[in-house]
PDB file of C-alpha atoms in Angstrom:
ATOM      1  CA  MET A   1       3.402   4.921 -18.404  1.00 58.00           C
ATOM      2  CA  GLY A   2       1.480   8.054 -17.401  1.00 83.00           C
ATOM      3  CA  TYR A   3      -0.339   6.560 -14.448  1.00 93.00           C
ATOM      4  CA  LYS A   4      -2.654   8.902 -12.558  1.00 94.00           C
ATOM      5  CA  LEU A   5      -3.536   6.776  -9.522  1.00 95.00           C
ATOM      6  CA  VAL A   6      -1.580   4.225  -7.451  1.00 96.00           C
ATOM      7  CA  CYS A   7      -3.463   1.703  -5.308  1.00 97.00           C
ATOM      8  CA  SER A   8      -1.700  -0.533  -2.814  1.00 98.00           C
ATOM      9  CA  ASP A   9      -2.610  -3.262  -0.402  1.00 97.00           C
ATOM     10  CA  ILE A  10      -0.957  -2.913   3.011  1.00 97.00           C
ATOM     11  CA  ASP A  11      -0.007  -6.183   4.699  1.00 94.00           C
ATOM     12  CA  GLY A  12       2.561  -8.134   2.722  1.00 95.00           C
ATOM     13  CA  THR A  13       2.723  -5.343   0.153  1.00 98.00           C
ATOM     14  CA  ILE A  14       3.561  -1.775   1.138  1.00 98.00           C
ATOM     15  CA  ILE A  15       4.799  -2.718   4.615  1.00 98.00           C
ATOM     16  CA  ASN A  16       7.560  -5.242   5.279  1.00 97.00           C
ATOM     17  CA  SER A  17       7.506  -8.393   7.389  1.00 96.00           C
ATOM     18  CA  ASP A  18       8.114  -6.270  10.497  1.00 95.00           C
ATOM     19  CA  HIS A  19       4.895  -4.387   9.641  1.00 94.00           C
ATOM     20  CA  LYS A  20       6.877  -1.211   8.936  1.00 96.00           C
ATOM     21  CA  LEU A  21       7.259   1.172   5.997  1.00 97.00           C
ATOM     22  CA  SER A  22      10.795   1.196   4.613  1.00 96.00           C
ATOM     23  CA  LEU A  23      12.668   4.435   4.045  1.00 96.00           C
ATOM     24  CA  GLY A  24      12.776   3.790   0.299  1.00 96.00           C
ATOM     25  CA  THR A  25       9.019   3.254   0.133  1.00 97.00           C
ATOM     26  CA  LYS A  26       8.391   6.514   1.994  1.00 97.00           C
ATOM     27  CA  LYS A  27      10.709   8.391  -0.361  1.00 95.00           C
ATOM     28  CA  ALA A  28       8.901   6.930  -3.370  1.00 95.00           C
ATOM     29  CA  ALA A  29       5.548   7.996  -1.889  1.00 95.00           C
ATOM     30  CA  LYS A  30       6.892  11.525  -1.484  1.00 95.00           C
ATOM     31  CA  VAL A  31       7.823  11.651  -5.160  1.00 93.00           C
ATOM     32  CA  LEU A  32       4.334  10.464  -6.092  1.00 93.00           C
ATOM     33  CA  GLN A  33       2.945  13.324  -4.031  1.00 92.00           C
ATOM     34  CA  GLN A  34       5.213  15.801  -5.828  1.00 92.00           C
ATOM     35  CA  LYS A  35       3.918  14.456  -9.138  1.00 92.00           C
ATOM     36  CA  LYS A  36       0.340  14.840  -7.819  1.00 92.00           C
ATOM     37  CA  ILE A  37      -0.352  11.117  -8.240  1.00 93.00           C
ATOM     38  CA  PRO A  38      -2.640   9.979  -5.395  1.00 93.00           C
ATOM     39  CA  LEU A  39      -1.513   6.933  -3.424  1.00 95.00           C
ATOM     40  CA  VAL A  40      -4.559   5.045  -2.163  1.00 97.00           C
ATOM     41  CA  LEU A  41      -4.204   2.410   0.555  1.00 98.00           C
ATOM     42  CA  VAL A  42      -6.527  -0.543  -0.088  1.00 98.00           C
ATOM     43  CA  SER A  43      -6.846  -2.974   2.793  1.00 96.00           C
ATOM     44  CA  ALA A  44      -9.001  -5.294   4.864  1.00 93.00           C
ATOM     45  CA  ARG A  45      -8.026  -3.067   7.815  1.00 94.00           C
ATOM     46  CA  MET A  46     -10.241  -0.496   9.508  1.00 94.00           C
ATOM     47  CA  PRO A  47      -9.503   3.247   9.106  1.00 95.00           C
ATOM     48  CA  GLN A  48      -7.733   3.576  12.484  1.00 92.00           C
ATOM     49  CA  ALA A  49      -5.226   0.926  11.418  1.00 92.00           C
ATOM     50  CA  MET A  50      -4.599   2.638   8.057  1.00 95.00           C
ATOM     51  CA  ILE A  51      -4.443   6.363   8.786  1.00 95.00           C
ATOM     52  CA  PRO A  52      -1.147   6.250  10.763  1.00 95.00           C
ATOM     53  CA  LEU A  53       0.532   4.513   7.802  1.00 96.00           C
ATOM     54  CA  GLN A  54      -0.987   7.024   5.412  1.00 96.00           C
ATOM     55  CA  GLU A  55       0.327   9.895   7.516  1.00 95.00           C
ATOM     56  CA  GLU A  56       3.758   8.277   7.574  1.00 96.00           C
ATOM     57  CA  LEU A  57       3.633   8.157   3.771  1.00 96.00           C
ATOM     58  CA  GLY A  58       2.798  11.872   3.696  1.00 93.00           C
ATOM     59  CA  SER A  59      -0.555  11.253   2.027  1.00 91.00           C
ATOM     60  CA  SER A  60      -4.059  12.485   2.818  1.00 89.00           C
ATOM     61  CA  GLY A  61      -5.860  10.789  -0.081  1.00 90.00           C
ATOM     62  CA  PRO A  62      -8.834   8.414  -0.075  1.00 96.00           C
ATOM     63  CA  LEU A  63      -8.867   5.138   1.836  1.00 98.00           C
ATOM     64  CA  ILE A  64     -10.427   1.832   0.810  1.00 98.00           C
ATOM     65  CA  CYS A  65     -11.117  -0.036   4.046  1.00 97.00           C
ATOM     66  CA  PHE A  66     -12.515  -3.493   4.812  1.00 97.00           C
ATOM     67  CA  SER A  67     -11.566  -4.635   1.287  1.00 95.00           C
ATOM     68  CA  GLY A  68     -14.036  -2.176  -0.206  1.00 97.00           C
ATOM     69  CA  ALA A  69     -16.919  -2.227   2.275  1.00 97.00           C
ATOM     70  CA  LEU A  70     -15.987   1.286   3.428  1.00 98.00           C
ATOM     71  CA  VAL A  71     -14.575   3.944   1.111  1.00 98.00           C
ATOM     72  CA  LEU A  72     -13.512   7.297   2.564  1.00 97.00           C
ATOM     73  CA  GLY A  73     -12.634  10.421   0.621  1.00 95.00           C
ATOM     74  CA  GLU A  74      -9.487  12.478   1.024  1.00 93.00           C
ATOM     75  CA  GLU A  75      -8.891  14.142   4.384  1.00 91.00           C
ATOM     76  CA  ARG A  76     -10.425  17.613   4.649  1.00 91.00           C
ATOM     77  CA  LEU A  77      -8.785  20.566   6.347  1.00 90.00           C
ATOM     78  CA  ASP A  78     -10.826  19.897   9.496  1.00 91.00           C
ATOM     79  CA  GLY A  79      -9.640  16.270   9.591  1.00 88.00           C
ATOM     80  CA  THR A  80     -12.947  14.737   8.488  1.00 92.00           C
ATOM     81  CA  ARG A  81     -13.545  12.565   5.436  1.00 95.00           C
ATOM     82  CA  GLU A  82     -16.560  12.075   3.204  1.00 95.00           C
ATOM     83  CA  VAL A  83     -18.017   8.552   3.325  1.00 96.00           C
ATOM     84  CA  LEU A  84     -18.216   7.455  -0.315  1.00 97.00           C
ATOM     85  CA  LYS A  85     -19.439   3.926   0.437  1.00 97.00           C
ATOM     86  CA  ASN A  86     -20.556   2.171   3.613  1.00 97.00           C
ATOM     87  CA  ALA A  87     -21.718  -1.424   3.019  1.00 97.00           C
ATOM     88  CA  CYS A  88     -22.854  -3.117   6.223  1.00 97.00           C
ATOM     89  CA  LEU A  89     -23.887  -6.653   7.078  1.00 97.00           C
ATOM     90  CA  ASN A  90     -27.391  -7.086   8.447  1.00 93.00           C
ATOM     91  CA  GLN A  91     -27.691  -7.904  12.136  1.00 93.00           C
ATOM     92  CA  LYS A  92     -29.259 -11.343  11.618  1.00 93.00           C
ATOM     93  CA  ASP A  93     -26.365 -12.521   9.450  1.00 95.00           C
ATOM     94  CA  VAL A  94     -23.857 -11.296  12.028  1.00 95.00           C
ATOM     95  CA  GLN A  95     -25.687 -13.066  14.855  1.00 94.00           C
ATOM     96  CA  ASP A  96     -26.183 -16.268  12.851  1.00 95.00           C
ATOM     97  CA  ILE A  97     -22.492 -16.441  11.880  1.00 97.00           C
ATOM     98  CA  TYR A  98     -21.491 -15.765  15.486  1.00 96.00           C
ATOM     99  CA  HIS A  99     -23.692 -18.612  16.768  1.00 96.00           C
ATOM    100  CA  THR A 100     -22.367 -20.890  14.009  1.00 97.00           C
ATOM    101  CA  CYS A 101     -18.830 -20.264  15.240  1.00 97.00           C
ATOM    102  CA  VAL A 102     -19.721 -20.782  18.902  1.00 96.00           C
ATOM    103  CA  GLU A 103     -21.728 -23.963  18.335  1.00 97.00           C
ATOM    104  CA  LYS A 104     -19.850 -25.658  15.474  1.00 97.00           C
ATOM    105  CA  PHE A 105     -16.384 -24.088  15.403  1.00 98.00           C
ATOM    106  CA  PRO A 106     -15.380 -23.319  19.019  1.00 96.00           C
ATOM    107  CA  GLN A 107     -11.707 -22.909  18.049  1.00 97.00           C
ATOM    108  CA  ILE A 108     -12.605 -19.819  16.037  1.00 98.00           C
ATOM    109  CA  SER A 109     -12.079 -16.313  17.376  1.00 97.00           C
ATOM    110  CA  PHE A 110     -15.048 -14.222  16.162  1.00 97.00           C
ATOM    111  CA  THR A 111     -14.601 -10.445  15.847  1.00 97.00           C
ATOM    112  CA  ALA A 112     -16.398  -7.651  13.969  1.00 97.00           C
ATOM    113  CA  TYR A 113     -15.505  -4.193  12.691  1.00 97.00           C
ATOM    114  CA  ASN A 114     -17.151  -0.927  11.776  1.00 95.00           C
ATOM    115  CA  LYS A 115     -15.796   2.502  10.882  1.00 93.00           C
ATOM    116  CA  THR A 116     -14.762   3.326  14.458  1.00 93.00           C
ATOM    117  CA  ASP A 117     -14.690   0.107  16.497  1.00 94.00           C
ATOM    118  CA  TRP A 118     -13.211  -3.381  16.608  1.00 96.00           C
ATOM    119  CA  LEU A 119     -15.669  -5.543  18.529  1.00 96.00           C
ATOM    120  CA  VAL A 120     -14.246  -8.632  20.257  1.00 96.00           C
ATOM    121  CA  SER A 121     -15.739 -11.248  22.572  1.00 92.00           C
ATOM    122  CA  SER A 122     -12.654 -11.183  24.801  1.00 93.00           C
ATOM    123  CA  ASP A 123      -9.557  -9.011  24.929  1.00 94.00           C
ATOM    124  CA  GLN A 124      -7.660 -11.986  26.407  1.00 95.00           C
ATOM    125  CA  ASP A 125      -8.078 -14.133  23.296  1.00 96.00           C
ATOM    126  CA  GLY A 126      -4.699 -15.057  21.779  1.00 96.00           C
ATOM    127  CA  TRP A 127      -5.768 -14.396  18.201  1.00 97.00           C
ATOM    128  CA  VAL A 128      -7.167 -10.996  19.157  1.00 97.00           C
ATOM    129  CA  ILE A 129      -3.974 -10.060  20.986  1.00 96.00           C
ATOM    130  CA  GLN A 130      -1.887 -11.106  17.970  1.00 94.00           C
ATOM    131  CA  GLU A 131      -3.963  -8.989  15.569  1.00 94.00           C
ATOM    132  CA  HIS A 132      -3.837  -6.048  17.972  1.00 93.00           C
ATOM    133  CA  ASP A 133      -0.040  -6.296  18.086  1.00 92.00           C
ATOM    134  CA  ILE A 134       0.132  -6.209  14.273  1.00 89.00           C
ATOM    135  CA  THR A 135      -2.324  -3.395  13.556  1.00 88.00           C
ATOM    136  CA  GLY A 136      -2.454  -1.447  16.819  1.00 87.00           C
ATOM    137  CA  THR A 137      -6.250  -1.375  16.624  1.00 88.00           C
ATOM    138  CA  PRO A 138      -7.950  -0.713  20.000  1.00 89.00           C
ATOM    139  CA  MET A 139     -10.288  -3.502  21.173  1.00 92.00           C
ATOM    140  CA  ASN A 140     -13.827  -3.052  22.418  1.00 94.00           C
ATOM    141  CA  VAL A 141     -15.318  -6.014  24.281  1.00 94.00           C
ATOM    142  CA  PHE A 142     -18.860  -6.678  23.046  1.00 93.00           C
ATOM    143  CA  SER A 143     -21.463  -9.306  23.909  1.00 90.00           C
ATOM    144  CA  PHE A 144     -22.462 -10.894  20.604  1.00 91.00           C
ATOM    145  CA  GLN A 145     -24.825 -13.119  22.601  1.00 85.00           C
ATOM    146  CA  SER A 146     -27.067 -10.129  23.146  1.00 77.00           C
ATOM    147  CA  ASP A 147     -30.236  -9.829  21.080  1.00 67.00           C
ATOM    148  CA  SER A 148     -30.201  -6.070  21.512  1.00 70.00           C
ATOM    149  CA  LEU A 149     -29.483  -3.788  18.600  1.00 73.00           C
ATOM    150  CA  TYR A 150     -25.975  -4.239  17.271  1.00 82.00           C
ATOM    151  CA  PRO A 151     -23.834  -1.376  16.057  1.00 89.00           C
ATOM    152  CA  GLU A 152     -23.064  -1.284  12.341  1.00 93.00           C
ATOM    153  CA  VAL A 153     -20.797  -4.100  11.153  1.00 97.00           C
ATOM    154  CA  ASN A 154     -18.773  -3.652   7.951  1.00 97.00           C
ATOM    155  CA  LYS A 155     -16.718  -6.808   8.343  1.00 98.00           C
ATOM    156  CA  ILE A 156     -16.516  -9.997  10.347  1.00 98.00           C
ATOM    157  CA  LEU A 157     -13.025 -11.369  10.942  1.00 97.00           C
ATOM    158  CA  CYS A 158     -12.747 -14.996  12.062  1.00 98.00           C
ATOM    159  CA  MET A 159      -9.314 -16.216  13.165  1.00 98.00           C
ATOM    160  CA  GLY A 160      -8.184 -19.730  13.993  1.00 98.00           C
ATOM    161  CA  PRO A 161      -6.224 -22.821  12.930  1.00 97.00           C
ATOM    162  CA  ARG A 162      -5.945 -22.960   9.149  1.00 96.00           C
ATOM    163  CA  GLN A 163      -7.822 -26.241   8.664  1.00 98.00           C
ATOM    164  CA  VAL A 164     -10.678 -25.036  10.886  1.00 98.00           C
ATOM    165  CA  ILE A 165     -10.763 -21.751   8.947  1.00 98.00           C
ATOM    166  CA  LYS A 166     -10.926 -23.701   5.668  1.00 97.00           C
ATOM    167  CA  THR A 167     -13.829 -25.815   6.931  1.00 98.00           C
ATOM    168  CA  LEU A 168     -15.642 -22.736   8.255  1.00 98.00           C
ATOM    169  CA  GLU A 169     -15.197 -21.016   4.894  1.00 97.00           C
ATOM    170  CA  GLU A 170     -16.753 -23.992   3.084  1.00 97.00           C
ATOM    171  CA  HIS A 171     -19.663 -24.054   5.537  1.00 98.00           C
ATOM    172  CA  LEU A 172     -20.360 -20.327   5.199  1.00 98.00           C
ATOM    173  CA  HIS A 173     -20.191 -20.418   1.391  1.00 97.00           C
ATOM    174  CA  VAL A 174     -23.031 -22.941   1.454  1.00 97.00           C
ATOM    175  CA  ASN A 175     -25.170 -21.289   4.115  1.00 97.00           C
ATOM    176  CA  PHE A 176     -24.442 -17.589   3.414  1.00 97.00           C
ATOM    177  CA  SER A 177     -23.884 -17.706  -0.337  1.00 95.00           C
ATOM    178  CA  ASP A 178     -24.959 -14.104  -0.897  1.00 96.00           C
ATOM    179  CA  LEU A 179     -22.126 -12.685   1.248  1.00 97.00           C
ATOM    180  CA  THR A 180     -18.525 -11.910   0.278  1.00 96.00           C
ATOM    181  CA  ILE A 181     -16.357 -14.534   2.003  1.00 96.00           C
ATOM    182  CA  TYR A 182     -12.652 -15.211   1.529  1.00 91.00           C
ATOM    183  CA  ARG A 183      -9.413 -16.055   3.341  1.00 89.00           C
ATOM    184  CA  SER A 184      -7.008 -13.106   3.535  1.00 85.00           C
ATOM    185  CA  LYS A 185      -4.443 -15.331   5.289  1.00 86.00           C
ATOM    186  CA  PRO A 186      -4.483 -19.078   5.950  1.00 90.00           C
ATOM    187  CA  ASN A 187      -5.693 -18.314   9.494  1.00 94.00           C
ATOM    188  CA  TYR A 188      -8.008 -15.373   8.691  1.00 95.00           C
ATOM    189  CA  LEU A 189     -11.493 -15.484   7.181  1.00 96.00           C
ATOM    190  CA  GLU A 190     -13.140 -12.199   6.163  1.00 96.00           C
ATOM    191  CA  ILE A 191     -16.916 -11.801   5.703  1.00 98.00           C
ATOM    192  CA  MET A 192     -18.508  -8.713   4.162  1.00 97.00           C
ATOM    193  CA  ALA A 193     -21.758  -7.718   2.488  1.00 97.00           C
ATOM    194  CA  GLN A 194     -22.713  -8.803  -1.005  1.00 95.00           C
ATOM    195  CA  HIS A 195     -20.731  -7.379  -3.950  1.00 94.00           C
ATOM    196  CA  VAL A 196     -17.977  -5.930  -1.740  1.00 96.00           C
ATOM    197  CA  SER A 197     -14.622  -5.974  -3.511  1.00 95.00           C
ATOM    198  CA  LYS A 198     -11.498  -3.892  -3.863  1.00 96.00           C
ATOM    199  CA  SER A 199     -12.150  -3.416  -7.589  1.00 96.00           C
ATOM    200  CA  ASN A 200     -15.688  -2.095  -7.026  1.00 96.00           C
ATOM    201  CA  ALA A 201     -14.315   0.378  -4.482  1.00 97.00           C
ATOM    202  CA  ILE A 202     -11.668   1.550  -6.948  1.00 97.00           C
ATOM    203  CA  SER A 203     -14.458   2.196  -9.476  1.00 96.00           C
ATOM    204  CA  ILE A 204     -15.869   4.798  -7.062  1.00 96.00           C
ATOM    205  CA  LEU A 205     -12.523   6.620  -7.058  1.00 96.00           C
ATOM    206  CA  LEU A 206     -12.205   6.430 -10.832  1.00 96.00           C
ATOM    207  CA  GLU A 207     -15.480   8.271 -11.152  1.00 95.00           C
ATOM    208  CA  ARG A 208     -14.464  10.780  -8.491  1.00 92.00           C
ATOM    209  CA  TYR A 209     -11.128  11.570 -10.157  1.00 90.00           C
ATOM    210  CA  GLN A 210     -12.494  11.206 -13.702  1.00 94.00           C
ATOM    211  CA  ILE A 211      -9.776   8.799 -14.808  1.00 94.00           C
ATOM    212  CA  ASN A 212      -9.782   5.474 -16.645  1.00 96.00           C
ATOM    213  CA  ARG A 213      -8.800   2.039 -15.349  1.00 96.00           C
ATOM    214  CA  GLU A 214      -5.870   2.096 -17.761  1.00 96.00           C
ATOM    215  CA  ASP A 215      -4.461   5.007 -15.762  1.00 95.00           C
ATOM    216  CA  VAL A 216      -4.257   2.999 -12.520  1.00 97.00           C
ATOM    217  CA  ILE A 217      -1.403   0.858 -11.201  1.00 97.00           C
ATOM    218  CA  ALA A 218      -2.194  -1.541  -8.349  1.00 98.00           C
ATOM    219  CA  PHE A 219      -0.007  -3.593  -6.003  1.00 98.00           C
ATOM    220  CA  GLY A 220      -1.008  -6.701  -4.067  1.00 97.00           C
ATOM    221  CA  ASP A 221       0.327  -9.898  -2.572  1.00 96.00           C
ATOM    222  CA  ASN A 222      -2.570 -12.252  -1.931  1.00 91.00           C
ATOM    223  CA  TYR A 223      -5.713 -13.902  -3.269  1.00 89.00           C
ATOM    224  CA  ASN A 224      -7.980 -11.109  -2.029  1.00 89.00           C
ATOM    225  CA  ASP A 225      -6.023  -8.704  -4.273  1.00 94.00           C
ATOM    226  CA  ILE A 226      -6.690 -10.600  -7.511  1.00 95.00           C
ATOM    227  CA  ASP A 227      -9.810  -8.686  -8.538  1.00 95.00           C
ATOM    228  CA  MET A 228      -7.996  -5.376  -7.952  1.00 97.00           C
ATOM    229  CA  LEU A 229      -4.901  -6.449  -9.892  1.00 98.00           C
ATOM    230  CA  GLN A 230      -7.018  -7.592 -12.831  1.00 97.00           C
ATOM    231  CA  ALA A 231      -9.230  -4.495 -12.847  1.00 94.00           C
ATOM    232  CA  CYS A 232      -6.455  -1.892 -13.141  1.00 96.00           C
ATOM    233  CA  GLY A 233      -4.300  -0.835 -16.064  1.00 96.00           C
ATOM    234  CA  LEU A 234      -1.230  -2.434 -14.523  1.00 97.00           C
ATOM    235  CA  GLY A 235      -1.581  -5.060 -11.814  1.00 98.00           C
ATOM    236  CA  VAL A 236       1.720  -5.735 -10.063  1.00 98.00           C
ATOM    237  CA  ALA A 237       2.157  -8.761  -7.788  1.00 98.00           C
ATOM    238  CA  MET A 238       4.728  -8.691  -5.035  1.00 98.00           C
ATOM    239  CA  GLY A 239       7.601 -11.164  -5.151  1.00 98.00           C
ATOM    240  CA  ASN A 240       6.209 -12.771  -1.998  1.00 97.00           C
ATOM    241  CA  ALA A 241       2.784 -13.374  -3.587  1.00 96.00           C
ATOM    242  CA  PRO A 242       1.556 -16.939  -4.273  1.00 94.00           C
ATOM    243  CA  ASP A 243       2.219 -18.244  -7.789  1.00 97.00           C
ATOM    244  CA  GLU A 244      -1.504 -18.060  -8.627  1.00 96.00           C
ATOM    245  CA  VAL A 245      -1.501 -14.320  -7.906  1.00 96.00           C
ATOM    246  CA  LYS A 246       1.661 -13.766  -9.935  1.00 98.00           C
ATOM    247  CA  ALA A 247       0.132 -15.686 -12.837  1.00 98.00           C
ATOM    248  CA  ILE A 248      -2.837 -13.325 -13.221  1.00 97.00           C
ATOM    249  CA  SER A 249      -0.775 -10.141 -12.803  1.00 98.00           C
ATOM    250  CA  ASP A 250       0.684  -7.960 -15.546  1.00 98.00           C
ATOM    251  CA  ALA A 251       4.028  -7.740 -13.766  1.00 98.00           C
ATOM    252  CA  VAL A 252       5.886  -9.055 -10.716  1.00 98.00           C
ATOM    253  CA  THR A 253       8.161  -6.929  -8.564  1.00 98.00           C
ATOM    254  CA  LEU A 254      10.484  -7.743  -5.657  1.00 98.00           C
ATOM    255  CA  THR A 255       9.162  -8.800  -2.252  1.00 98.00           C
ATOM    256  CA  ASN A 256       7.802  -6.463   0.397  1.00 98.00           C
ATOM    257  CA  ASP A 257      11.087  -6.911   2.277  1.00 98.00           C
ATOM    258  CA  GLU A 258      13.032  -5.777  -0.799  1.00 98.00           C
ATOM    259  CA  GLU A 259      11.075  -2.540  -1.367  1.00 97.00           C
ATOM    260  CA  GLY A 260       9.180  -4.088  -4.250  1.00 98.00           C
ATOM    261  CA  ILE A 261       6.798  -1.148  -4.559  1.00 97.00           C
ATOM    262  CA  LYS A 262       9.650   1.370  -4.726  1.00 97.00           C
ATOM    263  CA  VAL A 263      11.362  -0.673  -7.461  1.00 96.00           C
ATOM    264  CA  ALA A 264       8.148  -0.926  -9.515  1.00 97.00           C
ATOM    265  CA  LEU A 265       7.315   2.757  -9.127  1.00 96.00           C
ATOM    266  CA  GLU A 266      10.816   3.654 -10.367  1.00 94.00           C
ATOM    267  CA  LYS A 267      10.205   1.488 -13.400  1.00 94.00           C
ATOM    268  CA  TYR A 268       6.619   2.375 -14.261  1.00 92.00           C
ATOM    269  CA  CYS A 269       6.005   5.840 -12.786  1.00 87.00           C
ATOM    270  CA  PHE A 270       9.453   7.354 -13.253  1.00 69.00           C
ATOM    271  CA  VAL A 271       9.913   7.718  -9.506  1.00 52.00           C
ATOM    272  CA  SER A 272      13.535   8.312  -8.581  1.00 48.00           C
TER     273      SER A 272
END
């Protein structure tokens, strides 16, 4: 019960269906801070879409971004953060996947992220506008057609109708088998470099804080959280998680709309 690190997914987990932090969750985070237990946000989001939530939680600890492709250390006094991991896709893979989407899957909205930018083909695309409304991430229009040098890309996000996303995923698994590819939502396909995972990113923090996996409690709600939930001492699935995610977890809490994290922290970390 003496957990020393708390890791939490964001969407569907620590925020509710309105994409907000509840008052109870913020109070629980404050108690964690008083107990000097770091709360680490672990998400497919980019830093700019995570830091405002972290500030709202009263935390300045590490961030695991892009599902582990980018790991940032705790915020320093000058506002900067040490980059603990920065796994990027190579330019040819990014271009080849872009052309695959344009030529074979025209219903797909292709976007790419790095530490500072969200690169989109059009800021008028409906999928892009929807994601912007959820995360608040600024958009930067970029010509992926160009053969000029690309900026760094930590993650590709493809959005589209769920059946098209499923077919694209199957195609990419065959043709880009060395990359990390998974659906984070039925309509969202995430592509990162080889060996990128939330659990591998957590391993970096375990070494930094000199603690064991048994000392970590993790919260998640979806398939891309499974490796994290299985790798920590206590993996807690949200009540709104699919049955397959609940089945591999050590415990199940209430939904993200019922302050499931707060309830679990009260039970397992003596937060009150």
